[in-house]
CSV table of C-alpha atoms in Angstrom, one decimal:
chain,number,residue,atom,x,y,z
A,819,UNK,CA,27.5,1.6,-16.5
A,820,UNK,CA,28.1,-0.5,-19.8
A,821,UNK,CA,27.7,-4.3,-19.7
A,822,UNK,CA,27.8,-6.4,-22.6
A,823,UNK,CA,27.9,-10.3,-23.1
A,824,UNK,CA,24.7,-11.3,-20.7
A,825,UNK,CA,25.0,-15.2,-20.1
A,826,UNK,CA,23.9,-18.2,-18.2
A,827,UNK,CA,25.9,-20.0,-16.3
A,828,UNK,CA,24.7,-23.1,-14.4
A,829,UNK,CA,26.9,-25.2,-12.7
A,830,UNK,CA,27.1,-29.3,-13.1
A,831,UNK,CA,29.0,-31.8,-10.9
A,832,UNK,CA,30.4,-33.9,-14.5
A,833,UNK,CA,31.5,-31.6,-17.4
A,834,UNK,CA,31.3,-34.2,-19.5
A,835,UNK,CA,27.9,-35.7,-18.7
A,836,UNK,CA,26.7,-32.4,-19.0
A,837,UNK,CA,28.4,-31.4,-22.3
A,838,UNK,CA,27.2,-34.6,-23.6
A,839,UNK,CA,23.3,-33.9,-22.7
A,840,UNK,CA,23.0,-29.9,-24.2
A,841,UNK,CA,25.3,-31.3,-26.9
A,842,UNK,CA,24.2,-34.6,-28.1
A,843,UNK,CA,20.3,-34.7,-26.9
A,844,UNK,CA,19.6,-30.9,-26.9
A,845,UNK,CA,21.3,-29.8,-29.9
A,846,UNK,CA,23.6,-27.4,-28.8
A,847,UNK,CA,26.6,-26.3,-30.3
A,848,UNK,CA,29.9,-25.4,-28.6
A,849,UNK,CA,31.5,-22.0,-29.6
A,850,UNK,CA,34.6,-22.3,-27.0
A,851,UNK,CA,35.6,-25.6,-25.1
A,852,UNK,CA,37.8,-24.9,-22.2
A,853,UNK,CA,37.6,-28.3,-20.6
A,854,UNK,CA,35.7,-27.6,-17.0
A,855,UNK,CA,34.1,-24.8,-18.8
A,856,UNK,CA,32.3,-24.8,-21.8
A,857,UNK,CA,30.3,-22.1,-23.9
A,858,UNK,CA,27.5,-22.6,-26.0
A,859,UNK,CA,26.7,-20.7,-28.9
A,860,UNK,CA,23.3,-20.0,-27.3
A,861,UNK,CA,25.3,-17.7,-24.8
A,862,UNK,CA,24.9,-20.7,-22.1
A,863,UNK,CA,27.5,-21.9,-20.3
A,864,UNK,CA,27.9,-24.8,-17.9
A,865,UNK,CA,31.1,-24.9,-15.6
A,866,UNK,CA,32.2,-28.0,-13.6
A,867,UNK,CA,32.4,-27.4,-9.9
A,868,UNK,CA,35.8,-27.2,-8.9
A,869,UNK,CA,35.6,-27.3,-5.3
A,870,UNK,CA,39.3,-24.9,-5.0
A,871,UNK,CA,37.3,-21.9,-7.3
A,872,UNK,CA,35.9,-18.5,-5.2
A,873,UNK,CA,32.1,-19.5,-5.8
A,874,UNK,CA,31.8,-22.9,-4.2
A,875,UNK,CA,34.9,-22.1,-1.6
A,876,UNK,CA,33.2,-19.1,-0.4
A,877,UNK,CA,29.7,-20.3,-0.4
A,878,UNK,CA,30.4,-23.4,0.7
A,879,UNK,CA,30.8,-26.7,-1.8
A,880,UNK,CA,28.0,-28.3,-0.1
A,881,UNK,CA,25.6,-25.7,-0.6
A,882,UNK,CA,26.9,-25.4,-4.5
A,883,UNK,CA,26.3,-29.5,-4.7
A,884,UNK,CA,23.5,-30.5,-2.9
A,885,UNK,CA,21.0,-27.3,-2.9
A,886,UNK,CA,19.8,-25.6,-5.2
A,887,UNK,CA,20.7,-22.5,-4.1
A,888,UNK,CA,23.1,-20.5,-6.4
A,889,UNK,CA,23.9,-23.5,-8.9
A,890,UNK,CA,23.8,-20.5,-11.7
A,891,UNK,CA,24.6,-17.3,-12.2
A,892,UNK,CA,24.0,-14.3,-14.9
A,893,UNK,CA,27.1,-13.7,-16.4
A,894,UNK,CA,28.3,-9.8,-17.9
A,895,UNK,CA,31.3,-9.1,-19.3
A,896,UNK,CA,32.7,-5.7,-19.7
A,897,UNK,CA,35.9,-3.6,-20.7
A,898,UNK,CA,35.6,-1.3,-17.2
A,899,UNK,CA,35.9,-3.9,-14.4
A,900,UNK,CA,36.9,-1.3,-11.9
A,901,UNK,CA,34.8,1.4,-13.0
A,902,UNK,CA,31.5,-1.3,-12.6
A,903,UNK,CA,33.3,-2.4,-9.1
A,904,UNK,CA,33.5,1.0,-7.7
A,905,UNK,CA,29.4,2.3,-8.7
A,906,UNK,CA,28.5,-1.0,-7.5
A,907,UNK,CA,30.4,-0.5,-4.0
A,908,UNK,CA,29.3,2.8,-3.5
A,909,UNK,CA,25.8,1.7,-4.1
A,910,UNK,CA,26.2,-0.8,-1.1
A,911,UNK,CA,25.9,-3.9,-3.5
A,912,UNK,CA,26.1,-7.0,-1.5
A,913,UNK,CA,29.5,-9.3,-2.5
A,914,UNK,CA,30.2,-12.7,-2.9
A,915,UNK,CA,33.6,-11.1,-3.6
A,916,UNK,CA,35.5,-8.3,-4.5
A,917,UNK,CA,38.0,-8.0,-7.8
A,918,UNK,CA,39.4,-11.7,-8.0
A,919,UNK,CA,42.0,-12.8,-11.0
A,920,UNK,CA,40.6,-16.0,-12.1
A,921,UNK,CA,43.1,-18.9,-12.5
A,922,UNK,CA,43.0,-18.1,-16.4
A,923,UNK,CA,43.5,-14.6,-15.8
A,924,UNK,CA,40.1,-12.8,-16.2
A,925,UNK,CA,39.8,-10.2,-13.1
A,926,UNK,CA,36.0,-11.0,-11.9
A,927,UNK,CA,33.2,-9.8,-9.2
A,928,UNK,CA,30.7,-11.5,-8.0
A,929,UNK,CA,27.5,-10.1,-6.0
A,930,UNK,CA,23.9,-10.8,-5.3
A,931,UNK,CA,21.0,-8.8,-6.7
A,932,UNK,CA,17.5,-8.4,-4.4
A,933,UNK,CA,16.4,-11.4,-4.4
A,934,UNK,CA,19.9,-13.6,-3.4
A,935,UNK,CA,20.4,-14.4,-7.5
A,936,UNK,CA,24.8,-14.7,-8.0
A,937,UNK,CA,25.5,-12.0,-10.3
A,938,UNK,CA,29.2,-12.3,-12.0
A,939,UNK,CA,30.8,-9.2,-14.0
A,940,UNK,CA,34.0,-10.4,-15.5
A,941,UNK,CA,36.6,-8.3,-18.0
A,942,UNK,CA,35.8,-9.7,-21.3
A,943,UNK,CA,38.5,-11.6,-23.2
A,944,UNK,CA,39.7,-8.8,-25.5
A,945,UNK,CA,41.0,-6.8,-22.1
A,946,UNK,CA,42.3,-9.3,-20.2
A,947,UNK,CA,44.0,-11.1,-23.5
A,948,UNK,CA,45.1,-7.8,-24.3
A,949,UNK,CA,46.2,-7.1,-20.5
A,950,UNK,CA,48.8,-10.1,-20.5
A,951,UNK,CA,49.7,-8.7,-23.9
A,952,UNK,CA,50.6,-5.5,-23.0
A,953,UNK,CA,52.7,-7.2,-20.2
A,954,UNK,CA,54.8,-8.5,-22.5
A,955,UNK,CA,53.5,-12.2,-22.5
A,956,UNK,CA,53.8,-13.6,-25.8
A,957,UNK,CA,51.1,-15.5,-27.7
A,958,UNK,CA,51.7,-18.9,-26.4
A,959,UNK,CA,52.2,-17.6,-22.6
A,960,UNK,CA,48.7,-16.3,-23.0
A,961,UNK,CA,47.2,-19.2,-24.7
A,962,UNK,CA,48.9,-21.4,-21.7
A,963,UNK,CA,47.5,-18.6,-19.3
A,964,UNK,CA,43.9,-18.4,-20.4
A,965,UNK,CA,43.2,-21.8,-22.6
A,966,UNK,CA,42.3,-19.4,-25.5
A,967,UNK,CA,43.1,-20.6,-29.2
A,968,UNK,CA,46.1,-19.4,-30.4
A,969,UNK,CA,44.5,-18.2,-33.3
A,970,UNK,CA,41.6,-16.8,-31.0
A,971,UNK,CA,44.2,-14.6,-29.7
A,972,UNK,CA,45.9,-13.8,-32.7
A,973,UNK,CA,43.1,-12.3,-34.1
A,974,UNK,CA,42.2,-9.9,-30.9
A,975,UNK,CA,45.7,-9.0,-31.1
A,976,UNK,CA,45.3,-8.4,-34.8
A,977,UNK,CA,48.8,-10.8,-35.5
């Protein structure tokens, strides 16, 4: 199994509060800025609840908001997301969920490791950039798509 791209994720209730805070008073800089998500380039995320994603509607919004239960997650990325799905099914992994397309397009799985910690393996943004591609989506369908920078996507497509 080959993961790559091993990242924090912690979930906030106000993106912009937050991006203010690990921005402004921890020194953080921002490598991509896709409104209700943000990446640092620490490899740290934070991601505004959206009450209408698959974490907080499966787990429950409450339980996302008020506990401290699951309000992060490690984050992988890989180029095999159906390879990784199927070892991780046949070794009776438990599941949050199964192969979900994001709203932006990135095909994702979720699951919990031992001790109840949200895992997250999603396709990294060369394949799923690539993937509307190779569907015949043109550059600015894509950028609408996923929020990536034109020129972000230019360059993985080597335009």
């Amino acid at each position: 199994m080959k993961l790559n791209n091993c990242n924090t994720a912690i979930f906030v209730k106000e993106i912009e509060i937050s991006k203010n805070f690990y921005r402004n008073i921890l020194g953080l800089e921002i490598d991509l800025d896709f409104g209700k998500n943000v990446v640092f380039k620490s490899s740290f995320a934070i991601w505004e609840i959206q009450k209408n994603h698959i974490i907080p509607s499966t787990l429950g919004v409450d339980n996302i908001i008020t506990n401290s239960v699951n309000r992060f997650e490690l984050y992988f990325e890989t180029d095999n997301i159906d390879v990784i799905y199927s070892e991780l099914k046949n070794r009776k992994v438990s599941f949050l969920h199964e192969i979900h397309e994001e709203p932006w397009g990135q095909r994702t799985i979720r699951f919990f490791d031992p001790d109840n910690h949200l895992i997250e393996i999603g396709e990294s943004l060369i394949v799923f950039v690539s993937r509307f591609h190779e569907q015949g989506k043109s550059v600015e369908e894509i950028n609408k798509k996923t929020s990536v920078p034109v020129e972000e996507i230019r360059k993985i497509l080597m335009l």
